[in-house]
Amino acid sequence: MKTSWRTASLVASAAAVLALTTACGQDAPPASSQNVGATAGAGDLAGIGSGAEKAPGGDAQASTGPDDSAGKLAVSTNAELGKVVTDGLGRTLYRFDQDAAEPPKSNCDGDCATTWPPVPADDAAAGEGIDESLLGEVTRADGTKQLTIGGWPAYRYVKDINAGDIKGQGVGGKWYALNPEGKKAQAAEQAGLSTRKDPKLGEIVVDKNGMTVYRFMKDEAWPEPVSACTGACLQKWPVVAPVDFEDTKGIQEKGYMTFKRPDGAEQQTINCWPIYTFAGDKAPGDTNGQGVGGTWYAVRPDGKPVGAQEK
């Protein structure tokens, strides 16, 4: 098929526990795509209101590139998202939560389509890893044909400059890279407890939502865990509920156990020390609880407090 339109595009490069201890201190032993010509709605979902992200200065920034065609689609593997569909130049393809797949319908027009250029359907071909039966097209409000994968209209993102970029992932909570089945490419669910590298604190423990985990210096670990945080304290410092050791990553196994609090609830420990999160941390990566009152500190994988002297 002959290309009937050109959208603003990108300049892209062509490369693309369970070991519990009885006492602390002891060693623990496809949705189908449709080839359709359904007319898309003409709603102008521009800018942030549509989930599109604008570049600094207000207007969406689009580069004029030599090739906005789809070409031979391929599958690349991203370390965080798994399999992701790319176009012939290695550019990531995305889907929009406000679109529809059955029947296919695009709701990204106007400024939205400048930030998220629709992928033309006319020259798209299935490369290795792509099921040709899942490729289709939808007629947009302006009469052009847009590629669909698993029924979902496909787009590129104006801020993806290089092959393999995935800067559009999660924008506005509505835009996601496409996997080969047309579904959202999303990171595997995080372990119940894991670690991350904080630029100031070093390697610290986080929960499954990425929230920082803390220790209270007034607690006790030996001979058995004891929490000194009760009553109103728990409103600011929620306890970490039991997490099976098999659902952790990078955490020390020795002393990894739970204990029963005075209220009967079970609380997780690392190296026998009770652990908590902080209500003042509003987003993953926050460490607002670090050093509070000189008694609360982020936890290292071995249970030691960051920036405080161990008892």
CSV table of C-alpha atoms in Angstrom, one decimal:
chain,number,residue,atom,x,y,z
A,1,MET,CA,0.0,0.0,0.0
A,2,LYS,CA,1.2,3.5,-0.7
A,3,THR,CA,1.7,5.9,2.2
A,4,SER,CA,-1.0,8.6,2.1
A,5,TRP,CA,0.2,10.8,5.0
A,6,ARG,CA,3.1,11.9,7.1
A,7,THR,CA,3.1,12.7,10.7
A,8,ALA,CA,5.6,14.6,12.8
A,9,SER,CA,8.2,11.9,13.7
A,10,LEU,CA,11.5,11.2,15.4
A,11,VAL,CA,15.1,11.2,14.4
A,12,ALA,CA,16.1,7.7,15.4
A,13,SER,CA,19.4,5.7,15.3
A,14,ALA,CA,19.2,2.4,13.6
A,15,ALA,CA,20.9,0.3,16.4
A,16,ALA,CA,18.7,-0.9,18.5
A,17,VAL,CA,11.6,-17.1,55.0
A,18,LEU,CA,11.1,-19.1,54.1
A,19,ALA,CA,14.0,-19.8,56.4
A,20,LEU,CA,12.5,-18.8,59.8
A,21,THR,CA,14.6,-19.0,63.0
A,22,THR,CA,13.2,-20.2,66.3
A,23,ALA,CA,15.2,-17.6,68.1
A,24,CYS,CA,17.2,-14.6,66.9
A,25,GLY,CA,21.0,-15.0,66.5
A,26,GLN,CA,20.7,-18.6,65.3
A,27,ASP,CA,21.7,-19.5,61.7
A,28,ALA,CA,18.7,-20.4,59.6
A,29,PRO,CA,19.1,-23.6,57.8
A,30,PRO,CA,-4.3,-12.8,22.9
A,31,ALA,CA,-6.8,-10.4,22.1
A,32,SER,CA,-7.3,-10.8,18.3
A,33,SER,CA,-6.7,-7.8,16.0
A,34,GLN,CA,-9.2,-6.8,13.3
A,35,ASN,CA,-8.5,-5.5,9.8
A,36,VAL,CA,-11.1,-2.8,10.0
A,37,GLY,CA,-11.9,0.6,8.6
A,38,ALA,CA,-14.0,1.8,11.5
A,39,THR,CA,-14.1,5.6,11.7
A,40,ALA,CA,-12.4,7.0,14.8
A,41,GLY,CA,-13.9,9.6,17.0
A,42,ALA,CA,-12.8,13.2,16.3
A,43,GLY,CA,-12.4,14.2,19.9
A,44,ASP,CA,-9.4,16.5,20.3
A,45,LEU,CA,-7.5,14.9,23.2
A,46,ALA,CA,-4.7,17.4,23.4
A,47,GLY,CA,-1.8,17.8,25.8
A,48,ILE,CA,-1.8,16.6,29.4
A,49,GLY,CA,-5.6,16.2,29.4
A,50,SER,CA,-5.2,13.2,27.1
A,51,GLY,CA,-2.3,11.7,28.9
A,52,ALA,CA,0.1,13.2,26.4
A,53,GLU,CA,3.2,14.9,27.9
A,54,LYS,CA,4.3,18.3,26.7
A,55,ALA,CA,7.9,19.3,26.5
A,56,PRO,CA,9.2,22.2,28.6
A,57,GLY,CA,8.0,25.5,27.2
A,58,GLY,CA,4.4,24.3,26.6
A,59,ASP,CA,4.3,22.9,23.1
A,60,ALA,CA,5.0,19.3,22.3
A,61,GLN,CA,8.4,19.0,20.6
A,62,ALA,CA,8.5,16.9,17.5
A,63,SER,CA,11.5,16.3,15.2
A,64,THR,CA,11.0,16.0,11.5
A,65,GLY,CA,12.5,12.8,10.5
A,66,PRO,CA,13.2,11.2,7.0
A,67,ASP,CA,11.0,8.1,7.7
A,68,ASP,CA,7.8,7.9,9.6
A,69,SER,CA,6.8,4.6,8.1
A,70,ALA,CA,6.4,1.5,10.2
A,71,GLY,CA,8.6,-0.9,8.1
A,72,LYS,CA,9.3,-4.4,9.3
A,73,LEU,CA,8.1,-4.7,12.9
A,74,ALA,CA,10.4,-6.5,15.3
A,75,VAL,CA,10.5,-7.5,19.0
A,76,SER,CA,13.2,-6.2,21.4
A,77,THR,CA,13.7,-7.3,24.9
A,78,ASN,CA,13.8,-4.6,27.6
A,79,ALA,CA,15.4,-5.4,30.9
A,80,GLU,CA,12.5,-4.0,32.8
A,81,LEU,CA,9.5,-4.5,30.5
A,82,GLY,CA,10.3,-7.8,28.7
A,83,LYS,CA,9.3,-8.0,25.1
A,84,VAL,CA,8.5,-4.7,23.3
A,85,VAL,CA,7.4,-4.1,19.7
A,86,THR,CA,9.6,-1.7,17.7
A,87,ASP,CA,9.3,-0.4,14.1
A,88,GLY,CA,11.8,-0.9,11.3
A,89,LEU,CA,14.2,1.6,12.8
A,90,GLY,CA,14.0,0.2,16.3
A,91,ARG,CA,11.6,2.8,17.7
A,92,THR,CA,9.3,1.7,20.5
A,93,LEU,CA,5.6,1.5,19.7
A,94,TYR,CA,2.9,2.4,22.3
A,95,ARG,CA,-0.8,2.1,23.0
A,96,PHE,CA,-3.2,4.5,24.7
A,97,ASP,CA,-5.6,3.5,27.4
A,98,GLN,CA,-8.3,5.8,26.1
A,99,ASP,CA,-8.4,4.1,22.8
A,100,ALA,CA,-10.4,0.9,22.1
A,101,ALA,CA,-9.4,-2.4,20.6
A,102,GLU,CA,-12.8,-4.1,19.9
A,103,PRO,CA,-13.5,-2.5,17.5
A,104,PRO,CA,-10.3,-0.6,17.1
A,105,LYS,CA,-10.7,3.2,17.7
A,106,SER,CA,-8.2,6.0,18.1
A,107,ASN,CA,-8.9,8.8,20.5
A,108,CYS,CA,-5.6,10.7,20.1
A,109,ASP,CA,-5.9,13.6,17.7
A,110,GLY,CA,-4.7,17.2,17.4
A,111,ASP,CA,-1.9,18.1,19.8
A,112,CYS,CA,-2.1,14.5,21.2
A,113,ALA,CA,-1.2,13.1,17.8
A,114,THR,CA,1.8,15.6,17.6
A,115,THR,CA,3.2,14.2,20.8
A,116,TRP,CA,2.2,10.6,20.0
A,117,PRO,CA,2.5,10.3,16.2
A,118,PRO,CA,0.2,7.5,14.9
A,119,VAL,CA,2.1,4.7,13.1
A,120,PRO,CA,1.0,4.4,9.4
A,121,ALA,CA,-0.5,1.0,8.5
A,122,ASP,CA,0.3,1.0,4.8
A,123,ASP,CA,3.8,-0.5,4.8
A,124,ALA,CA,3.8,-2.3,8.1
A,125,ALA,CA,5.2,-5.9,7.9
A,126,ALA,CA,5.5,-8.6,10.5
A,127,GLY,CA,9.1,-9.4,11.3
A,128,GLU,CA,10.5,-12.1,13.5
A,129,GLY,CA,8.5,-12.5,16.7
A,130,ILE,CA,5.4,-10.8,15.3
A,131,ASP,CA,2.2,-12.7,14.5
A,132,GLU,CA,1.0,-11.2,11.2
A,133,SER,CA,-2.6,-12.1,12.1
A,134,LEU,CA,-2.5,-9.6,15.0
A,135,LEU,CA,-1.7,-6.7,12.7
A,136,GLY,CA,-4.6,-4.6,11.4
A,137,GLU,CA,-5.5,-1.0,10.7
A,138,VAL,CA,-8.1,1.6,11.8
A,139,THR,CA,-9.2,4.6,9.8
A,140,ARG,CA,-8.6,7.8,11.8
A,141,ALA,CA,-10.8,10.9,11.8
A,142,ASP,CA,-8.6,12.5,9.1
A,143,GLY,CA,-9.0,9.4,6.9
A,144,THR,CA,-5.5,8.1,7.3
A,145,LYS,CA,-4.9,4.4,8.1
A,146,GLN,CA,-3.2,3.7,11.5
A,147,LEU,CA,-1.5,0.4,12.4
A,148,THR,CA,-3.2,-1.7,15.1
A,149,ILE,CA,-1.6,-4.6,17.0
A,150,GLY,CA,-4.0,-6.9,18.7
A,151,GLY,CA,-6.6,-4.3,17.9
A,152,TRP,CA,-4.9,-1.5,19.7
A,153,PRO,CA,-3.8,1.6,17.6
A,154,ALA,CA,-0.1,2.0,17.6
A,155,TYR,CA,1.9,5.2,18.2
A,156,ARG,CA,5.4,6.4,18.7
A,157,TYR,CA,6.6,9.0,21.3
A,158,VAL,CA,8.2,12.3,20.2
A,159,LYS,CA,10.7,12.2,23.1
A,160,ASP,CA,12.1,8.8,22.1
A,161,ILE,CA,15.1,10.0,20.2
A,162,ASN,CA,17.2,6.8,19.9
A,163,ALA,CA,16.3,3.3,19.0
A,164,GLY,CA,15.4,1.4,22.1
A,165,ASP,CA,14.2,4.5,24.0
A,166,ILE,CA,11.1,3.9,26.2
A,167,LYS,CA,10.5,7.4,27.6
A,168,GLY,CA,6.8,7.1,26.9
A,169,GLN,CA,6.3,4.2,29.2
A,170,GLY,CA,3.6,5.1,31.8
A,171,VAL,CA,3.2,8.7,30.8
A,172,GLY,CA,0.1,10.1,32.3
A,173,GLY,CA,-0.7,6.6,33.6
A,174,LYS,CA,-2.3,6.0,30.1
A,175,TRP,CA,0.5,5.3,27.7
A,176,TYR,CA,2.4,1.9,27.6
A,177,ALA,CA,4.8,0.2,25.3
A,178,LEU,CA,3.1,-2.6,23.2
A,179,ASN,CA,4.1,-6.2,23.6
A,180,PRO,CA,3.8,-8.6,20.6
A,181,GLU,CA,0.3,-9.6,21.6
A,182,GLY,CA,-0.9,-6.0,21.7
A,183,LYS,CA,-1.0,-5.9,25.5
A,184,LYS,CA,0.8,-3.5,27.8
A,185,ALA,CA,4.5,-4.1,28.3
A,186,GLN,CA,4.9,-3.8,32.0
A,187,ALA,CA,7.5,-4.6,34.6
A,188,ALA,CA,7.1,-7.8,36.4
A,189,GLU,CA,5.7,-7.4,39.9
A,190,GLN,CA,8.4,-6.4,42.3
A,191,ALA,CA,9.4,-8.7,45.0
A,192,GLY,CA,7.7,-8.4,48.4
A,193,LEU,CA,11.0,-7.0,49.8
A,194,SER,CA,14.0,-6.0,47.7
A,195,THR,CA,16.8,-3.4,47.5
A,196,ARG,CA,17.6,-0.3,45.6
A,197,LYS,CA,20.6,2.0,45.3
A,198,ASP,CA,19.8,5.3,46.9
A,199,PRO,CA,22.1,8.1,45.8
A,200,LYS,CA,22.7,9.3,49.3
A,201,LEU,CA,22.0,6.3,51.5
A,202,GLY,CA,23.5,3.5,49.4
A,203,GLU,CA,21.8,0.1,49.2
A,204,ILE,CA,18.5,0.1,51.2
A,205,VAL,CA,15.5,-2.2,51.5
A,206,VAL,CA,12.2,-1.3,49.9
A,207,ASP,CA,8.8,-3.0,49.9
A,208,LYS,CA,6.9,-4.3,46.9
A,209,ASN,CA,5.7,-0.8,46.1
A,210,GLY,CA,9.2,0.6,46.1
A,211,MET,CA,8.7,2.4,49.5
A,212,THR,CA,11.6,2.7,51.8
A,213,VAL,CA,11.8,0.3,54.8
A,214,TYR,CA,12.9,1.6,58.2
A,215,ARG,CA,14.1,0.4,61.7
A,216,PHE,CA,13.3,2.0,65.1
A,217,MET,CA,16.3,2.2,67.3
A,218,LYS,CA,14.1,1.7,70.5
A,219,ASP,CA,13.1,-1.8,69.3
A,220,GLU,CA,14.8,-5.0,70.4
A,221,ALA,CA,16.0,-8.0,68.4
A,222,TRP,CA,17.5,-10.3,70.9
A,223,PRO,CA,16.7,-12.8,72.3
A,224,GLU,CA,13.4,-12.2,70.5
A,225,PRO,CA,12.1,-9.2,68.5
A,226,VAL,CA,10.2,-6.6,70.4
A,227,SER,CA,8.5,-3.5,68.9
A,228,ALA,CA,8.5,-0.3,70.9
A,229,CYS,CA,6.2,1.4,68.3
A,230,THR,CA,2.6,1.1,69.5
A,231,GLY,CA,-0.6,3.2,69.5
A,232,ALA,CA,-0.3,6.5,67.6
A,233,CYS,CA,3.3,5.6,66.5
A,234,LEU,CA,1.8,3.0,64.2
A,235,GLN,CA,-0.1,5.6,62.3
A,236,LYS,CA,3.1,7.2,61.2
A,237,TRP,CA,5.1,4.0,61.0
A,238,PRO,CA,3.0,1.2,59.6
A,239,VAL,CA,4.5,-2.3,60.2
A,240,VAL,CA,5.7,-4.4,57.3
A,241,ALA,CA,3.4,-7.5,57.2
A,242,PRO,CA,5.0,-11.0,56.8
A,243,VAL,CA,6.7,-11.6,53.5
A,244,ASP,CA,7.8,-15.1,52.5
A,245,PHE,CA,11.5,-15.2,52.1
A,246,GLU,CA,11.0,-16.7,48.6
A,247,ASP,CA,9.3,-13.4,47.7
A,248,THR,CA,12.4,-11.3,48.5
A,249,LYS,CA,15.5,-10.3,46.5
A,250,GLY,CA,18.8,-9.3,47.9
A,251,ILE,CA,17.8,-9.7,51.6
A,252,GLN,CA,19.8,-11.5,54.2
A,253,GLU,CA,18.3,-14.8,55.1
A,254,LYS,CA,19.8,-15.2,58.5
A,255,GLY,CA,17.4,-13.8,61.2
A,256,TYR,CA,14.7,-13.3,58.6
A,257,MET,CA,11.6,-14.1,60.7
A,258,THR,CA,8.2,-12.8,61.9
A,259,PHE,CA,7.0,-12.2,65.4
A,260,LYS,CA,3.7,-11.5,67.1
A,261,ARG,CA,3.1,-8.0,68.3
A,262,PRO,CA,1.1,-7.2,71.5
A,263,ASP,CA,-2.0,-6.5,69.4
A,264,GLY,CA,-1.7,-10.0,67.9
A,265,ALA,CA,-0.6,-8.9,64.4
A,266,GLU,CA,2.4,-10.5,62.8
A,267,GLN,CA,5.3,-8.2,61.8
A,268,GLN,CA,8.3,-9.0,59.5
A,269,THR,CA,11.9,-8.6,60.6
A,270,ILE,CA,15.3,-8.5,58.9
A,271,ASN,CA,18.0,-10.0,61.0
A,272,CYS,CA,15.4,-10.1,63.8
A,273,TRP,CA,14.9,-6.3,63.7
A,274,PRO,CA,11.2,-5.2,63.3
A,275,ILE,CA,10.7,-3.2,60.1
A,276,TYR,CA,8.3,-0.5,59.1
A,277,THR,CA,7.4,2.0,56.3
A,278,PHE,CA,6.8,5.7,56.9
A,279,ALA,CA,3.5,7.5,56.2
A,280,GLY,CA,5.5,10.7,55.3
A,281,ASP,CA,7.0,8.9,52.2
A,282,LYS,CA,4.5,9.7,49.4
A,283,ALA,CA,6.3,8.1,46.4
A,284,PRO,CA,8.7,5.3,45.7
A,285,GLY,CA,12.2,6.6,46.3
A,286,ASP,CA,11.2,8.9,49.2
A,287,THR,CA,13.4,8.7,52.3
A,288,ASN,CA,11.7,11.3,54.4
A,289,GLY,CA,11.8,9.0,57.4
A,290,GLN,CA,15.6,8.9,57.5
A,291,GLY,CA,16.9,10.2,60.9
A,292,VAL,CA,13.5,11.2,62.2
A,293,GLY,CA,13.8,11.9,65.9
A,294,GLY,CA,17.2,10.4,65.8
A,295,THR,CA,15.6,7.0,66.2
A,296,TRP,CA,14.3,6.0,62.7
A,297,TYR,CA,16.7,4.9,59.9
A,298,ALA,CA,16.5,3.2,56.6
A,299,VAL,CA,17.5,-0.5,56.6
A,300,ARG,CA,20.3,-2.2,54.8
A,301,PRO,CA,19.9,-5.8,53.4
A,302,ASP,CA,21.5,-7.2,56.5
A,303,GLY,CA,19.1,-5.4,58.8
A,304,LYS,CA,21.6,-2.7,60.0
A,305,PRO,CA,20.4,0.9,60.2
A,306,VAL,CA,21.8,3.4,57.7
A,307,GLY,CA,23.6,6.3,59.4
A,308,ALA,CA,23.1,5.1,62.9
A,309,GLN,CA,25.3,3.1,65.3
A,310,GLU,CA,24.1,-0.5,65.9
A,311,LYS,CA,23.2,-1.3,69.5
